[in-house]
Amino acid sequence: MSAIPPGTSPRPLAGTRRTGRAALVGAACVALAAALAGCGAKEEDPDAGTNGVGKLPAAKIESKARAAAEHADTVHLSGNVVSQGRTYKLDMSLAEDGAKGELTTKAAAFQLLRVGNALYLKADAAFWAGEKSGSSGAPDQAAAQKLGGKYVKVPAADPVYKRFSGFTDKDTLLAGLLGLHGKLTTGDRSDIDGVRTIRISAGAGSGGTLDVSLEGTPYPLRLQRAGGAGVVRFDAWDKSVDLKAPAKDQVVDYGTRISGGR
């Protein structure tokens, strides 16, 4: 073996250089993997890009949802409502000055239209046979046939007006529907028709649940009423509702009273 000249350092072997580079590369990879793992472990903010109501207490969320509903000019609602022992299926578009849509019960289905204070009801003859009766108390079939399939202008003093006009009054209907009963708690986040929501529950769910939009205005989007009294969906908040009185040849004005002796 040749001697190393004085004043010089021994040259590292090629294998040693490769081993050193491999160690450096390995250490860099480990550091990078640790950094990436740390990024992956970081929790995403569930309120990122939302209207922020998900951070609020349940009572505050309910308050904001009610305020949003009250300030909206229009809404479309659909679903089932149990009231006074009767189940109604609703499909109504409501505005400040009226409403239009369909109401279905176990016995019948009919259309409701209110323009200002004028309420119109359109149903088949079978419905009117149940509403009208002659002096004997039997259904007035002749009157029922006359009214069937027409828009009947309901007199304001008639019990029919009182019974159904509430379904066309936006403020009255929403005030009655949106009530939750019991201690409020915040529940799961979900989505309804692609819109992110936060759920609030009353009485651990027995007092009703309300899903509120986390996007834009915090409108109510879905309500499960207390006591199994129905489920209602809300959409088309502040969308235009075209309300106009029916053509005159489609209207029957039956005078001051519709219901026979009721």
Short mmCIF file of N, CA and C in Angstrom, two decimals, residues 68-136:
data_model
loop_
_atom_site.label_atom_id
_atom_site.label_comp_id
_atom_site.label_asym_id
_atom_site.label_seq_id
_atom_site.Cartn_x
_atom_site.Cartn_y
_atom_site.Cartn_z
N ALA A 68 -85.03 35.79 10.59
CA ALA A 68 -84.87 35.67 9.14
C ALA A 68 -86.20 35.33 8.48
N ALA A 69 -86.96 34.44 9.10
CA ALA A 69 -88.27 34.05 8.56
C ALA A 69 -89.24 35.23 8.58
N GLU A 70 -89.23 35.98 9.66
CA GLU A 70 -90.15 37.11 9.78
C GLU A 70 -89.84 38.20 8.77
N HIS A 71 -88.57 38.41 8.47
CA HIS A 71 -88.18 39.49 7.58
C HIS A 71 -88.28 39.11 6.10
N ALA A 72 -88.40 37.83 5.81
CA ALA A 72 -88.53 37.40 4.42
C ALA A 72 -89.91 37.77 3.89
N ASP A 73 -89.99 38.17 2.64
CA ASP A 73 -91.27 38.54 2.04
C ASP A 73 -92.06 37.31 1.59
N THR A 74 -91.36 36.25 1.22
CA THR A 74 -92.03 35.07 0.68
C THR A 74 -91.33 33.80 1.13
N VAL A 75 -92.05 32.68 1.02
CA VAL A 75 -91.47 31.37 1.30
C VAL A 75 -92.36 30.31 0.67
N HIS A 76 -91.77 29.19 0.30
CA HIS A 76 -92.53 28.02 -0.12
C HIS A 76 -92.36 26.97 0.97
N LEU A 77 -93.46 26.37 1.39
CA LEU A 77 -93.36 25.31 2.39
C LEU A 77 -94.16 24.10 1.94
N SER A 78 -93.66 22.94 2.33
CA SER A 78 -94.31 21.69 1.95
C SER A 78 -94.10 20.67 3.07
N GLY A 79 -95.06 19.77 3.19
CA GLY A 79 -94.95 18.74 4.22
C GLY A 79 -96.29 18.43 4.84
N ASN A 80 -96.24 17.82 6.01
CA ASN A 80 -97.45 17.39 6.72
C ASN A 80 -97.56 18.10 8.06
N VAL A 81 -98.77 18.54 8.37
CA VAL A 81 -99.04 19.22 9.63
C VAL A 81 -100.25 18.57 10.28
N VAL A 82 -100.12 18.21 11.55
CA VAL A 82 -101.25 17.68 12.31
C VAL A 82 -101.79 18.80 13.17
N SER A 83 -103.08 19.13 12.97
CA SER A 83 -103.71 20.21 13.72
C SER A 83 -105.12 19.80 14.11
N GLN A 84 -105.40 19.88 15.41
CA GLN A 84 -106.71 19.53 15.95
C GLN A 84 -107.18 18.15 15.50
N GLY A 85 -106.24 17.22 15.51
CA GLY A 85 -106.57 15.84 15.17
C GLY A 85 -106.64 15.55 13.70
N ARG A 86 -106.48 16.56 12.85
CA ARG A 86 -106.50 16.37 11.41
C ARG A 86 -105.10 16.50 10.83
N THR A 87 -104.80 15.66 9.84
CA THR A 87 -103.51 15.75 9.16
C THR A 87 -103.70 16.47 7.83
N TYR A 88 -102.93 17.53 7.63
CA TYR A 88 -102.98 18.30 6.40
C TYR A 88 -101.64 18.17 5.66
N LYS A 89 -101.73 17.91 4.39
CA LYS A 89 -100.54 17.93 3.54
C LYS A 89 -100.51 19.29 2.85
N LEU A 90 -99.41 20.02 3.04
CA LEU A 90 -99.31 21.38 2.53
C LEU A 90 -98.33 21.48 1.38
N ASP A 91 -98.67 22.30 0.43
CA ASP A 91 -97.75 22.69 -0.63
C ASP A 91 -98.12 24.13 -0.99
N MET A 92 -97.58 25.08 -0.22
CA MET A 92 -98.03 26.47 -0.30
C MET A 92 -96.87 27.42 -0.56
N SER A 93 -97.13 28.40 -1.42
CA SER A 93 -96.22 29.53 -1.63
C SER A 93 -96.87 30.74 -1.01
N LEU A 94 -96.17 31.34 -0.04
CA LEU A 94 -96.76 32.41 0.77
C LEU A 94 -96.03 33.73 0.56
N ALA A 95 -96.80 34.80 0.48
CA ALA A 95 -96.25 36.15 0.38
C ALA A 95 -96.93 37.03 1.42
N GLU A 96 -96.49 38.28 1.52
CA GLU A 96 -97.07 39.17 2.51
C GLU A 96 -98.52 39.51 2.18
N ASP A 97 -98.86 39.55 0.89
CA ASP A 97 -100.20 39.98 0.49
C ASP A 97 -101.06 38.84 -0.03
N GLY A 98 -100.69 37.59 0.26
CA GLY A 98 -101.51 36.47 -0.18
C GLY A 98 -100.72 35.18 -0.27
N ALA A 99 -101.34 34.19 -0.89
CA ALA A 99 -100.69 32.88 -1.01
C ALA A 99 -101.43 32.04 -2.05
N LYS A 100 -100.76 30.97 -2.48
CA LYS A 100 -101.43 30.03 -3.38
C LYS A 100 -100.80 28.66 -3.17
N GLY A 101 -101.60 27.62 -3.42
CA GLY A 101 -101.07 26.28 -3.27
C GLY A 101 -102.18 25.27 -3.09
N GLU A 102 -101.78 24.11 -2.58
CA GLU A 102 -102.72 23.00 -2.44
C GLU A 102 -102.70 22.48 -1.01
N LEU A 103 -103.85 22.12 -0.54
CA LEU A 103 -104.04 21.56 0.79
C LEU A 103 -104.76 20.23 0.63
N THR A 104 -104.22 19.18 1.25
CA THR A 104 -104.81 17.85 1.13
C THR A 104 -105.11 17.29 2.51
N THR A 105 -106.31 16.76 2.67
CA THR A 105 -106.68 16.07 3.89
C THR A 105 -106.99 14.62 3.54
N LYS A 106 -107.35 13.85 4.55
CA LYS A 106 -107.70 12.46 4.31
C LYS A 106 -108.92 12.34 3.41
N ALA A 107 -109.79 13.34 3.48
CA ALA A 107 -111.05 13.28 2.74
C ALA A 107 -111.01 13.96 1.38
N ALA A 108 -110.14 14.96 1.22
CA ALA A 108 -110.20 15.74 -0.01
C ALA A 108 -108.89 16.48 -0.26
N ALA A 109 -108.76 16.95 -1.50
CA ALA A 109 -107.65 17.82 -1.88
C ALA A 109 -108.25 19.04 -2.56
N PHE A 110 -107.71 20.22 -2.25
CA PHE A 110 -108.25 21.43 -2.86
C PHE A 110 -107.18 22.50 -2.94
N GLN A 111 -107.42 23.46 -3.80
CA GLN A 111 -106.50 24.56 -4.00
C GLN A 111 -106.96 25.77 -3.22
N LEU A 112 -105.99 26.48 -2.67
CA LEU A 112 -106.26 27.72 -1.95
C LEU A 112 -105.56 28.86 -2.66
N LEU A 113 -106.24 29.97 -2.77
CA LEU A 113 -105.66 31.17 -3.37
C LEU A 113 -106.18 32.37 -2.60
N ARG A 114 -105.25 33.17 -2.08
CA ARG A 114 -105.66 34.42 -1.44
C ARG A 114 -104.90 35.56 -2.07
N VAL A 115 -105.66 36.57 -2.54
CA VAL A 115 -105.08 37.79 -3.09
C VAL A 115 -105.63 38.94 -2.27
N GLY A 116 -104.78 39.54 -1.46
CA GLY A 116 -105.27 40.53 -0.52
C GLY A 116 -106.18 39.85 0.51
N ASN A 117 -107.37 40.37 0.69
CA ASN A 117 -108.32 39.76 1.62
C ASN A 117 -109.26 38.77 0.94
N ALA A 118 -109.18 38.65 -0.36
CA ALA A 118 -110.07 37.76 -1.10
C ALA A 118 -109.52 36.34 -1.09
N LEU A 119 -110.30 35.42 -0.53
CA LEU A 119 -109.90 34.02 -0.44
C LEU A 119 -110.74 33.19 -1.40
N TYR A 120 -110.05 32.38 -2.21
CA TYR A 120 -110.71 31.50 -3.16
C TYR A 120 -110.33 30.06 -2.83
N LEU A 121 -111.32 29.20 -2.97
CA LEU A 121 -111.11 27.78 -2.72
C LEU A 121 -111.63 26.99 -3.92
N LYS A 122 -110.80 26.10 -4.44
CA LYS A 122 -111.18 25.30 -5.61
C LYS A 122 -111.11 23.83 -5.24
N ALA A 123 -112.24 23.14 -5.33
CA ALA A 123 -112.29 21.73 -4.95
C ALA A 123 -113.29 21.02 -5.85
N ASP A 124 -113.34 19.69 -5.71
CA ASP A 124 -114.30 18.94 -6.50
C ASP A 124 -115.66 18.93 -5.82
N ALA A 125 -116.65 18.37 -6.51
CA ALA A 125 -118.02 18.38 -6.00
C ALA A 125 -118.14 17.61 -4.69
N ALA A 126 -117.35 16.55 -4.52
CA ALA A 126 -117.44 15.74 -3.30
C ALA A 126 -117.10 16.57 -2.07
N PHE A 127 -116.12 17.46 -2.19
CA PHE A 127 -115.76 18.32 -1.07
C PHE A 127 -116.93 19.22 -0.70
N TRP A 128 -117.52 19.86 -1.71
CA TRP A 128 -118.61 20.80 -1.43
C TRP A 128 -119.86 20.09 -0.94
N ALA A 129 -120.05 18.84 -1.33
CA ALA A 129 -121.19 18.08 -0.81
C ALA A 129 -121.07 17.91 0.69
N GLY A 130 -119.84 17.82 1.19
CA GLY A 130 -119.63 17.71 2.62
C GLY A 130 -119.79 19.03 3.34
N GLU A 131 -119.60 20.15 2.61
CA GLU A 131 -119.70 21.47 3.22
C GLU A 131 -121.11 22.02 3.20
N LYS A 132 -121.90 21.63 2.19
CA LYS A 132 -123.22 22.23 2.04
C LYS A 132 -124.31 21.20 2.31
N SER A 133 -125.36 21.63 2.93
CA SER A 133 -126.49 20.76 3.19
C SER A 133 -127.78 21.54 3.03
N GLY A 134 -128.82 20.81 2.69
CA GLY A 134 -130.12 21.44 2.52
C GLY A 134 -130.84 21.57 3.86
N SER A 135 -132.13 21.91 3.82
CA SER A 135 -132.91 22.10 5.04
C SER A 135 -133.03 20.82 5.85
N SER A 136 -132.92 19.65 5.17
CA SER A 136 -133.01 18.37 5.87
C SER A 136 -131.69 17.95 6.49
#
